[in-house]
């Protein structure tokens, strides 16, 4: 037994007539490979699972329509649906809501389209400015200046029973609109 | 007493062979001329050890859950005796480790020590560099404050740009579709288990390789590396003229490490720990995220990359940098080692260092970032206020009110993104000013739709008054000299000037 | 040796106590009134409360005349076109409590010993025709004739664009208090006496009457 292991381990050069050892070695290697593969599914499964799950936005209530008067852009804060209890403060998110005439809205993610920093709204100049690399957007979310490759990410919205709902929850990024 | 001790020692040595194993390592011969240049590697190792010890202690106090992490840091800082000092040492020593790794690497590169037979030592060293940087980055995340949160946001946005699978990769990195508890847990595991384990293993390999191939000699011009003969020559030289590492060479390492350590502890005691800088609350949009010093150059590069090639460079640069560094000894593993005989290599190194230093400096000042509260906090210079007419004064107020000051300085104060406008009145004529304000351009937003006609007139009148003393306003010879005339709209640009009711 | 140990022990004990000073938790930090002033007001009202582009706050007579409530209201709700609203309910950055702290701080530090001008800070405008003659008598020398013929020494206040931007209250405050920091005697004292209540109302009405009706572009 001991001998056999050594023989195989030292380079697998089992000569003629040693076929039994070679079979044993191959069997062992094969079993290890299968066992490893079976074991790694649960081990790494949890690690990479977030990459395979399909996450979706949900309709979230961000307040009464009257909270977002026409001509103003206000910050809406909301809880991320399905957050886990140890998310703490990070279980919340925010969006900029631009109220327009006739109960129309535009809802923007606070994340800059450049690299995700939080843009800040300036009521006076009607601009969003990003503190990181200086991206600037107009009040309708279109890019005004700076490095962002596009305008702000927009969330879908709808009004139900006088409440404003937005389709949100995921961290916005260039590959999804919001 | 002494005899008893010796007996125990002898017994242990007999059963374990520990001394027999360690002694040759300690006393391996190193070249006599291995002087102060060679201390940086040891210093890196020392700081890494400090990180291990202080890190384990911090792990006993830190709560690695997104809900509690921030508060546990506050608790360590304010309630745990010497807790703040522990955090401070861990933070400052991490910076010192990054610096030492880089200096060590520069020294090795400068002296061509990566050449035959030490190519693999260099490659492992490169991996150690990235382990160190990864430890620094994940360490910043352990702070779980605003900077950590938005730093992750930046990282996520970069990963998100990977074609096709970017979004999946990002979710794997974050442990879900948003930055939260799962994210902190992931990075905690990286920071305290995976990366330190990897680093320890690689350090072991690095040292084993050093022992196998010997410490390189100081390069001499003309003494070329030839793989066919190098090993033999090196061995005979060190055998003849070398000294044992312990204690001859080690004393310098000890002096340097001791001084470096005292300095780091001094800095830690004096300046205290880094952060935490404000709750990781994503709804607080007043954040001004900045990365730690080791990553400021990346932060700067991200601001300066042209938009068209940004994604490409973001994704292509990391592998190119890693592979490039790994490949250094493959590109040239023989020949001259002396820096004076390798002008191209030295030049490349200098250029890279200068670029990194310049980018880091830009990252510190970040002139491209609007100063978010400049409009309410940076006053109009008194020199100007004292000579303005009421209309121009309103213009100065428009300039504050419209957040122009977030990006524009007057006499050096204010944002740095756009040009300083303290003397713009002697550079641009009335018409040019109106056009710039209304249409923007040159990376400035257009204000045509935001400003009323009166505001445009007022602000342009103010800008025209922004001149160094005694300078006349700018004008185009022969052109109509326009200035703020009452009741006139600021017409100038061919593009829609808002019609004012006269 | 003993001495050394003792020194080390004291040092250690001292270090145990010491918590680095510059570690206020940002969320809990209470900003003093002057801190609030410096970040939120200094840009327009001047670094130390005067010599800014907007009216000085370091003006005892001004702060004595304006009531605390009025001050708080202006800060919270803003005024005219260019003074932003600072209350959070109006989209500003400050809480009601912070605004009160700021107002009280300003009144205590800059309003001490101020003598009220004897006229209310706000008031309705009077008669424009009467105001025209007050203007000619008291203001023309510095601000020029209203028809623009004789320019004054300190720039026009009858300019249409100026008037479009300054609110009625700003005009009234200018006439009531002038701008002491700029040596602007707009309150009549250069002519020997302070303007009477009626004169103030009239000249303000006159200035307002010179303001063109706002067009659509003048939001």
PDB file of N, CA and C in Angstrom, chain B residues 131-162:
ATOM      1  N   UNK B 131      -1.607  41.752  -3.529  1.00  0.00           N
ATOM      2  CA  UNK B 131      -2.233  41.331  -2.270  1.00  0.00           C
ATOM      3  C   UNK B 131      -2.271  42.502  -1.288  1.00  0.00           C
ATOM      4  N   UNK B 132      -1.157  43.220  -1.213  1.00  0.00           N
ATOM      5  CA  UNK B 132      -1.095  44.346  -0.290  1.00  0.00           C
ATOM      6  C   UNK B 132      -2.141  45.400  -0.650  1.00  0.00           C
ATOM      7  N   UNK B 133      -2.217  45.714  -1.957  1.00  0.00           N
ATOM      8  CA  UNK B 133      -3.193  46.711  -2.366  1.00  0.00           C
ATOM      9  C   UNK B 133      -4.612  46.215  -2.095  1.00  0.00           C
ATOM     10  N   UNK B 134      -4.835  44.925  -2.358  1.00  0.00           N
ATOM     11  CA  UNK B 134      -6.167  44.378  -2.109  1.00  0.00           C
ATOM     12  C   UNK B 134      -6.489  44.446  -0.614  1.00  0.00           C
ATOM     13  N   UNK B 135      -5.495  44.177   0.210  1.00  0.00           N
ATOM     14  CA  UNK B 135      -5.723  44.286   1.656  1.00  0.00           C
ATOM     15  C   UNK B 135      -6.065  45.727   2.026  1.00  0.00           C
ATOM     16  N   UNK B 136      -5.352  46.667   1.417  1.00  0.00           N
ATOM     17  CA  UNK B 136      -5.626  48.077   1.727  1.00  0.00           C
ATOM     18  C   UNK B 136      -7.035  48.454   1.301  1.00  0.00           C
ATOM     19  N   UNK B 137      -7.437  48.004   0.113  1.00  0.00           N
ATOM     20  CA  UNK B 137      -8.770  48.374  -0.367  1.00  0.00           C
ATOM     21  C   UNK B 137      -9.861  47.737   0.487  1.00  0.00           C
ATOM     22  N   UNK B 138      -9.705  46.430   0.741  1.00  0.00           N
ATOM     23  CA  UNK B 138     -10.743  45.783   1.550  1.00  0.00           C
ATOM     24  C   UNK B 138     -10.722  46.343   2.972  1.00  0.00           C
ATOM     25  N   UNK B 139      -9.543  46.776   3.416  1.00  0.00           N
ATOM     26  CA  UNK B 139      -9.462  47.375   4.746  1.00  0.00           C
ATOM     27  C   UNK B 139     -10.254  48.666   4.822  1.00  0.00           C
ATOM     28  N   UNK B 140     -10.195  49.442   3.766  1.00  0.00           N
ATOM     29  CA  UNK B 140     -10.990  50.671   3.745  1.00  0.00           C
ATOM     30  C   UNK B 140     -12.476  50.343   3.849  1.00  0.00           C
ATOM     31  N   UNK B 141     -12.855  49.210   3.280  1.00  0.00           N
ATOM     32  CA  UNK B 141     -14.266  48.837   3.344  1.00  0.00           C
ATOM     33  C   UNK B 141     -14.670  48.415   4.757  1.00  0.00           C
ATOM     34  N   UNK B 142     -13.718  47.806   5.473  1.00  0.00           N
ATOM     35  CA  UNK B 142     -14.029  47.428   6.867  1.00  0.00           C
ATOM     36  C   UNK B 142     -14.470  48.637   7.669  1.00  0.00           C
ATOM     37  N   UNK B 143     -14.036  49.820   7.256  1.00  0.00           N
ATOM     38  CA  UNK B 143     -14.400  51.026   8.001  1.00  0.00           C
ATOM     39  C   UNK B 143     -15.908  51.289   7.904  1.00  0.00           C
ATOM     40  N   UNK B 144     -16.520  50.778   6.880  1.00  0.00           N
ATOM     41  CA  UNK B 144     -17.975  50.815   6.711  1.00  0.00           C
ATOM     42  C   UNK B 144     -18.578  52.190   6.987  1.00  0.00           C
ATOM     43  N   UNK B 145     -17.979  53.182   6.387  1.00  0.00           N
ATOM     44  CA  UNK B 145     -18.513  54.540   6.476  1.00  0.00           C
ATOM     45  C   UNK B 145     -18.908  54.988   5.066  1.00  0.00           C
ATOM     46  N   UNK B 146     -19.183  56.263   4.922  1.00  0.00           N
ATOM     47  CA  UNK B 146     -19.560  56.786   3.613  1.00  0.00           C
ATOM     48  C   UNK B 146     -18.525  56.458   2.542  1.00  0.00           C
ATOM     49  N   UNK B 147     -17.253  56.688   2.883  1.00  0.00           N
ATOM     50  CA  UNK B 147     -16.208  56.420   1.893  1.00  0.00           C
ATOM     51  C   UNK B 147     -16.234  54.961   1.471  1.00  0.00           C
ATOM     52  N   UNK B 148     -16.421  54.067   2.457  1.00  0.00           N
ATOM     53  CA  UNK B 148     -16.465  52.655   2.139  1.00  0.00           C
ATOM     54  C   UNK B 148     -17.652  52.370   1.229  1.00  0.00           C
ATOM     55  N   UNK B 149     -18.822  52.908   1.604  1.00  0.00           N
ATOM     56  CA  UNK B 149     -20.025  52.622   0.836  1.00  0.00           C
ATOM     57  C   UNK B 149     -19.875  53.072  -0.611  1.00  0.00           C
ATOM     58  N   UNK B 150     -19.486  54.343  -0.776  1.00  0.00           N
ATOM     59  CA  UNK B 150     -19.430  54.863  -2.144  1.00  0.00           C
ATOM     60  C   UNK B 150     -18.209  54.348  -2.878  1.00  0.00           C
ATOM     61  N   UNK B 151     -17.155  53.974  -2.128  1.00  0.00           N
ATOM     62  CA  UNK B 151     -16.002  53.333  -2.768  1.00  0.00           C
ATOM     63  C   UNK B 151     -16.432  52.016  -3.397  1.00  0.00           C
ATOM     64  N   UNK B 152     -17.269  51.267  -2.661  1.00  0.00           N
ATOM     65  CA  UNK B 152     -17.829  50.043  -3.220  1.00  0.00           C
ATOM     66  C   UNK B 152     -18.690  50.363  -4.427  1.00  0.00           C
ATOM     67  N   UNK B 153     -19.421  51.478  -4.311  1.00  0.00           N
ATOM     68  CA  UNK B 153     -20.260  51.893  -5.439  1.00  0.00           C
ATOM     69  C   UNK B 153     -19.421  52.102  -6.689  1.00  0.00           C
ATOM     70  N   UNK B 154     -18.273  52.760  -6.519  1.00  0.00           N
ATOM     71  CA  UNK B 154     -17.388  52.997  -7.660  1.00  0.00           C
ATOM     72  C   UNK B 154     -16.883  51.659  -8.194  1.00  0.00           C
ATOM     73  N   UNK B 155     -16.449  50.782  -7.263  1.00  0.00           N
ATOM     74  CA  UNK B 155     -15.973  49.470  -7.697  1.00  0.00           C
ATOM     75  C   UNK B 155     -17.060  48.722  -8.452  1.00  0.00           C
ATOM     76  N   UNK B 156     -18.276  48.762  -7.905  1.00  0.00           N
ATOM     77  CA  UNK B 156     -19.390  48.055  -8.551  1.00  0.00           C
ATOM     78  C   UNK B 156     -19.654  48.635  -9.936  1.00  0.00           C
ATOM     79  N   UNK B 157     -19.579  49.960 -10.055  1.00  0.00           N
ATOM     80  CA  UNK B 157     -19.839  50.575 -11.359  1.00  0.00           C
ATOM     81  C   UNK B 157     -18.794  50.171 -12.382  1.00  0.00           C
ATOM     82  N   UNK B 158     -17.554  50.001 -11.897  1.00  0.00           N
ATOM     83  CA  UNK B 158     -16.504  49.591 -12.839  1.00  0.00           C
ATOM     84  C   UNK B 158     -16.752  48.155 -13.293  1.00  0.00           C
ATOM     85  N   UNK B 159     -17.016  47.266 -12.318  1.00  0.00           N
ATOM     86  CA  UNK B 159     -17.256  45.861 -12.672  1.00  0.00           C
ATOM     87  C   UNK B 159     -18.464  45.748 -13.594  1.00  0.00           C
ATOM     88  N   UNK B 160     -19.443  46.618 -13.333  1.00  0.00           N
ATOM     89  CA  UNK B 160     -20.664  46.591 -14.120  1.00  0.00           C
ATOM     90  C   UNK B 160     -20.401  46.870 -15.596  1.00  0.00           C
ATOM     91  N   UNK B 161     -19.272  47.501 -15.888  1.00  0.00           N
ATOM     92  CA  UNK B 161     -19.008  47.850 -17.278  1.00  0.00           C
ATOM     93  C   UNK B 161     -18.431  46.691 -18.089  1.00  0.00           C
ATOM     94  N   UNK B 162     -18.104  45.592 -17.428  1.00  0.00           N
ATOM     95  CA  UNK B 162     -17.620  44.425 -18.169  1.00  0.00           C
ATOM     96  C   UNK B 162     -18.704  43.999 -19.145  1.00  0.00           C
TER      97      UNK B 162
END
